[in-house]
mmCIF file of C-alpha atoms in Angstrom:
data_model
loop_
_atom_site.group_PDB
_atom_site.id
_atom_site.type_symbol
_atom_site.label_atom_id
_atom_site.label_comp_id
_atom_site.label_asym_id
_atom_site.label_seq_id
_atom_site.Cartn_x
_atom_site.Cartn_y
_atom_site.Cartn_z
ATOM 1 C CA MET H 277 15.694 5.064 -12.844
ATOM 2 C CA VAL H 278 14.330 2.689 -10.233
ATOM 3 C CA ASN H 279 16.195 -0.569 -9.712
ATOM 4 C CA PRO H 280 13.971 -3.647 -9.878
ATOM 5 C CA PRO H 281 13.530 -5.398 -6.533
ATOM 6 C CA GLN H 282 15.623 -8.468 -5.871
ATOM 7 C CA ILE H 283 13.263 -11.445 -5.872
ATOM 8 C CA VAL H 284 13.607 -13.664 -2.800
ATOM 9 C CA ASP H 285 13.258 -17.406 -3.324
ATOM 10 C CA LEU H 286 10.399 -18.627 -1.132
ATOM 11 C CA ASP H 287 9.384 -22.197 -0.489
ATOM 12 C CA TYR H 288 6.112 -23.688 0.689
ATOM 13 C CA PHE H 289 6.739 -22.973 4.393
ATOM 14 C CA ASP H 290 7.879 -19.391 3.753
ATOM 15 C CA ARG H 291 4.662 -18.725 1.859
ATOM 16 C CA ARG H 292 2.575 -20.301 4.621
ATOM 17 C CA ILE H 293 4.331 -18.122 7.212
ATOM 18 C CA ILE H 294 3.560 -15.015 5.152
ATOM 19 C CA ALA H 295 -0.072 -16.038 4.645
ATOM 20 C CA ALA H 296 -0.530 -16.720 8.365
ATOM 21 C CA LEU H 297 0.994 -13.375 9.337
ATOM 22 C CA ILE H 298 -1.190 -11.531 6.837
ATOM 23 C CA GLU H 299 -4.193 -12.978 8.653
ATOM 24 C CA ASP H 300 -2.812 -12.288 12.153
ATOM 25 C CA GLY H 301 0.456 -10.390 12.478
ATOM 26 C CA ARG H 302 0.280 -10.571 16.281
ATOM 27 C CA MET H 303 0.372 -14.348 16.634
ATOM 28 C CA THR H 304 3.175 -15.788 18.737
ATOM 29 C CA VAL H 305 5.979 -17.724 17.105
ATOM 30 C CA THR H 306 4.615 -20.854 18.778
ATOM 31 C CA ASP H 307 1.170 -20.290 17.233
ATOM 32 C CA LEU H 308 2.779 -19.442 13.891
ATOM 33 C CA ALA H 309 4.816 -22.648 13.962
ATOM 34 C CA ASP H 310 1.672 -24.662 14.709
ATOM 35 C CA ALA H 311 -0.229 -22.907 11.904
ATOM 36 C CA VAL H 312 2.410 -23.672 9.268
ATOM 37 C CA GLY H 313 3.399 -27.148 10.439
ATOM 38 C CA LEU H 314 6.921 -26.486 11.724
ATOM 39 C CA SER H 315 8.550 -26.663 15.115
ATOM 40 C CA LYS H 316 9.249 -23.363 16.868
ATOM 41 C CA THR H 317 12.984 -22.979 16.162
ATOM 42 C CA PRO H 318 12.901 -23.567 12.385
ATOM 43 C CA CYS H 319 9.872 -21.295 12.158
ATOM 44 C CA GLN H 320 11.687 -18.573 14.108
ATOM 45 C CA VAL H 321 14.740 -18.894 11.826
ATOM 46 C CA ARG H 322 12.555 -18.571 8.722
ATOM 47 C CA LEU H 323 10.693 -15.600 10.190
ATOM 48 C CA LYS H 324 13.967 -13.818 10.960
ATOM 49 C CA ARG H 325 15.251 -14.527 7.424
ATOM 50 C CA LEU H 326 12.022 -13.167 5.895
ATOM 51 C CA GLN H 327 12.446 -9.992 7.954
ATOM 52 C CA GLN H 328 16.162 -9.572 7.179
ATOM 53 C CA SER H 329 15.608 -10.099 3.454
ATOM 54 C CA GLY H 330 12.913 -7.410 3.432
ATOM 55 C CA VAL H 331 10.084 -9.757 2.443
ATOM 56 C CA ILE H 332 8.450 -8.839 5.751
ATOM 57 C CA ARG H 333 9.008 -5.104 6.096
ATOM 58 C CA GLY H 334 7.261 -4.661 9.427
ATOM 59 C CA PHE H 335 4.087 -5.111 11.408
ATOM 60 C CA ARG H 336 1.290 -2.613 11.943
ATOM 61 C CA ALA H 337 -2.261 -2.295 13.119
ATOM 62 C CA ILE H 338 -5.029 -2.332 10.525
ATOM 63 C CA ILE H 339 -7.358 0.490 11.475
ATOM 64 C CA ASP H 340 -11.054 0.739 10.599
ATOM 65 C CA PRO H 341 -11.182 4.173 8.911
ATOM 66 C CA ALA H 342 -14.989 4.374 9.253
ATOM 67 C CA LYS H 343 -14.670 4.282 13.041
ATOM 68 C CA LEU H 344 -12.414 7.346 12.741
ATOM 69 C CA GLY H 345 -14.893 9.131 10.501
ATOM 70 C CA LEU H 346 -12.691 8.652 7.424
ATOM 71 C CA ASP H 347 -14.849 6.524 5.179
ATOM 72 C CA HIS H 348 -14.873 8.725 2.055
ATOM 73 C CA ILE H 349 -12.525 7.369 -0.622
ATOM 74 C CA ALA H 350 -11.755 9.104 -3.879
ATOM 75 C CA PHE H 351 -9.412 7.988 -6.612
ATOM 76 C CA THR H 352 -7.756 10.912 -8.325
ATOM 77 C CA GLU H 353 -6.139 10.733 -11.732
ATOM 78 C CA VAL H 354 -3.300 13.230 -12.034
ATOM 79 C CA LYS H 355 -1.806 14.367 -15.314
ATOM 80 C CA LEU H 356 1.507 16.216 -15.123
ATOM 81 C CA SER H 357 2.714 19.025 -17.348
ATOM 82 C CA ASP H 358 6.268 17.661 -17.223
ATOM 83 C CA THR H 359 7.303 14.015 -16.931
ATOM 84 C CA ARG H 360 11.069 14.316 -16.969
ATOM 85 C CA GLU H 361 12.860 12.604 -14.066
ATOM 86 C CA ALA H 362 13.400 15.798 -12.054
ATOM 87 C CA ALA H 363 9.683 16.668 -12.278
ATOM 88 C CA LEU H 364 8.682 13.153 -11.270
ATOM 89 C CA ARG H 365 10.998 13.289 -8.245
ATOM 90 C CA GLU H 366 9.527 16.642 -7.197
ATOM 91 C CA PHE H 367 5.966 15.352 -7.519
ATOM 92 C CA ASN H 368 6.780 12.109 -5.669
ATOM 93 C CA ALA H 369 8.391 13.946 -2.756
ATOM 94 C CA ALA H 370 5.532 16.439 -2.460
ATOM 95 C CA VAL H 371 2.671 13.921 -2.697
ATOM 96 C CA ARG H 372 4.201 11.896 0.164
ATOM 97 C CA ARG H 373 3.601 14.909 2.432
ATOM 98 C CA ILE H 374 -0.199 14.889 1.951
ATOM 99 C CA ALA H 375 -1.626 12.908 4.861
ATOM 100 C CA GLU H 376 -4.930 12.208 3.089
ATOM 101 C CA VAL H 377 -3.187 10.418 0.195
ATOM 102 C CA GLU H 378 -3.091 6.744 1.212
ATOM 103 C CA GLU H 379 -1.627 5.435 -2.040
ATOM 104 C CA CYS H 380 0.075 6.908 -5.068
ATOM 105 C CA HIS H 381 0.844 4.900 -8.189
ATOM 106 C CA MET H 382 2.615 6.029 -11.358
ATOM 107 C CA LEU H 383 0.832 4.479 -14.323
ATOM 108 C CA ALA H 384 1.400 3.808 -17.984
ATOM 109 C CA SER H 385 -1.813 5.458 -19.153
ATOM 110 C CA ASN H 386 -3.256 8.649 -20.590
ATOM 111 C CA PHE H 387 -2.636 10.166 -17.143
ATOM 112 C CA ASP H 388 0.472 9.859 -14.980
ATOM 113 C CA TYR H 389 -0.583 9.034 -11.406
ATOM 114 C CA LEU H 390 -3.499 7.470 -9.586
ATOM 115 C CA LEU H 391 -3.991 8.583 -5.984
ATOM 116 C CA LYS H 392 -6.172 6.952 -3.352
ATOM 117 C CA VAL H 393 -7.391 9.764 -1.121
ATOM 118 C CA ARG H 394 -9.236 9.177 2.159
ATOM 119 C CA THR H 395 -11.184 11.967 3.861
ATOM 120 C CA ALA H 396 -14.198 12.446 6.126
ATOM 121 C CA ASP H 397 -16.536 13.523 3.342
ATOM 122 C CA ILE H 398 -16.779 15.047 -0.127
ATOM 123 C CA ARG H 399 -16.412 18.595 1.251
ATOM 124 C CA ARG H 400 -13.098 17.726 2.875
ATOM 125 C CA TYR H 401 -11.989 15.946 -0.308
ATOM 126 C CA ARG H 402 -12.761 19.090 -2.332
ATOM 127 C CA ILE H 403 -10.487 21.098 -0.021
ATOM 128 C CA VAL H 404 -7.689 18.517 -0.253
ATOM 129 C CA LEU H 405 -8.013 18.449 -4.033
ATOM 130 C CA GLY H 406 -8.087 22.210 -4.425
ATOM 131 C CA GLU H 407 -5.478 23.213 -1.874
ATOM 132 C CA LYS H 408 -3.093 20.257 -1.778
ATOM 133 C CA ILE H 409 -3.305 17.943 -4.795
ATOM 134 C CA SER H 410 -3.806 20.642 -7.428
ATOM 135 C CA ALA H 411 -0.922 22.591 -5.861
ATOM 136 C CA LEU H 412 1.532 19.703 -6.254
ATOM 137 C CA PRO H 413 4.487 20.388 -8.577
ATOM 138 C CA HIS H 414 3.766 20.021 -12.302
ATOM 139 C CA VAL H 415 0.063 19.095 -11.964
ATOM 140 C CA ALA H 416 -1.691 19.952 -15.218
ATOM 141 C CA SER H 417 -5.089 18.376 -14.520
ATOM 142 C CA THR H 418 -6.966 15.982 -12.264
ATOM 143 C CA SER H 419 -10.034 13.799 -12.528
ATOM 144 C CA THR H 420 -11.856 12.212 -9.601
ATOM 145 C CA PHE H 421 -13.754 8.964 -9.090
ATOM 146 C CA VAL H 422 -15.588 8.504 -5.793
ATOM 147 C CA ALA H 423 -15.856 5.002 -4.322
ATOM 148 C CA MET H 424 -19.393 3.994 -3.396
ATOM 149 C CA GLU H 425 -18.393 0.844 -1.485
ATOM 150 C CA THR H 426 -15.164 -0.877 -0.509
ATOM 151 C CA VAL H 427 -15.346 -4.547 -1.410
ATOM 152 C CA MET H 428 -11.707 -5.460 -0.748
ATOM 153 C CA GLU H 429 -8.807 -3.385 0.510
ATOM 154 C CA ALA H 430 -5.075 -3.746 1.203
ATOM 155 C CA GLY H 431 -4.251 -5.693 4.322
ATOM 156 C CA HIS H 432 -6.383 -8.626 3.206
ATOM 157 C CA ARG H 433 -4.226 -10.019 0.418
ATOM 158 C CA ARG H 434 -3.652 -13.677 -0.215
ATOM 159 C CA THR H 435 -0.263 -14.986 -1.312
ATOM 160 C CA LYS H 436 0.293 -17.335 -4.232
ATOM 161 C CA SER H 437 0.685 -21.014 -3.407
ATOM 162 C CA ALA H 438 -0.299 -20.514 0.217
ATOM 163 C CA ARG H 439 -3.974 -21.388 -0.201
#
């Protein structure tokens, strides 16, 4: 079983720091302090605490997939033939090795997993589905939904109480 995450107590300034970094993760500590209304040293201490506690897990570039020719998104429902813990572990480990799978969520539904799959086009998706996803351990069936337009995507989230 998965242990629930330990909730970190965040105050107003912590939430403002997080919101500011979501908008621009490359800002300097000085700019961050100005944005949240703190002096540099207290802001730096809070930032370090947020990183050490795991609230901030890291920083990365947000890439425009369309500029890389990867603007085809499909959501794939996956139903497993076996949902015992060992089978779930096998599936989880194997799906992490498929580069085209951007997200994988286990759901409480009439299917077991929802995958977000990004490829160049529908032809490439068909290959990924047929040769990679369908070959994952314990896959009984799949169903696909193709996105026509992305309205909002991860990397542009707003935090509670920071607005």
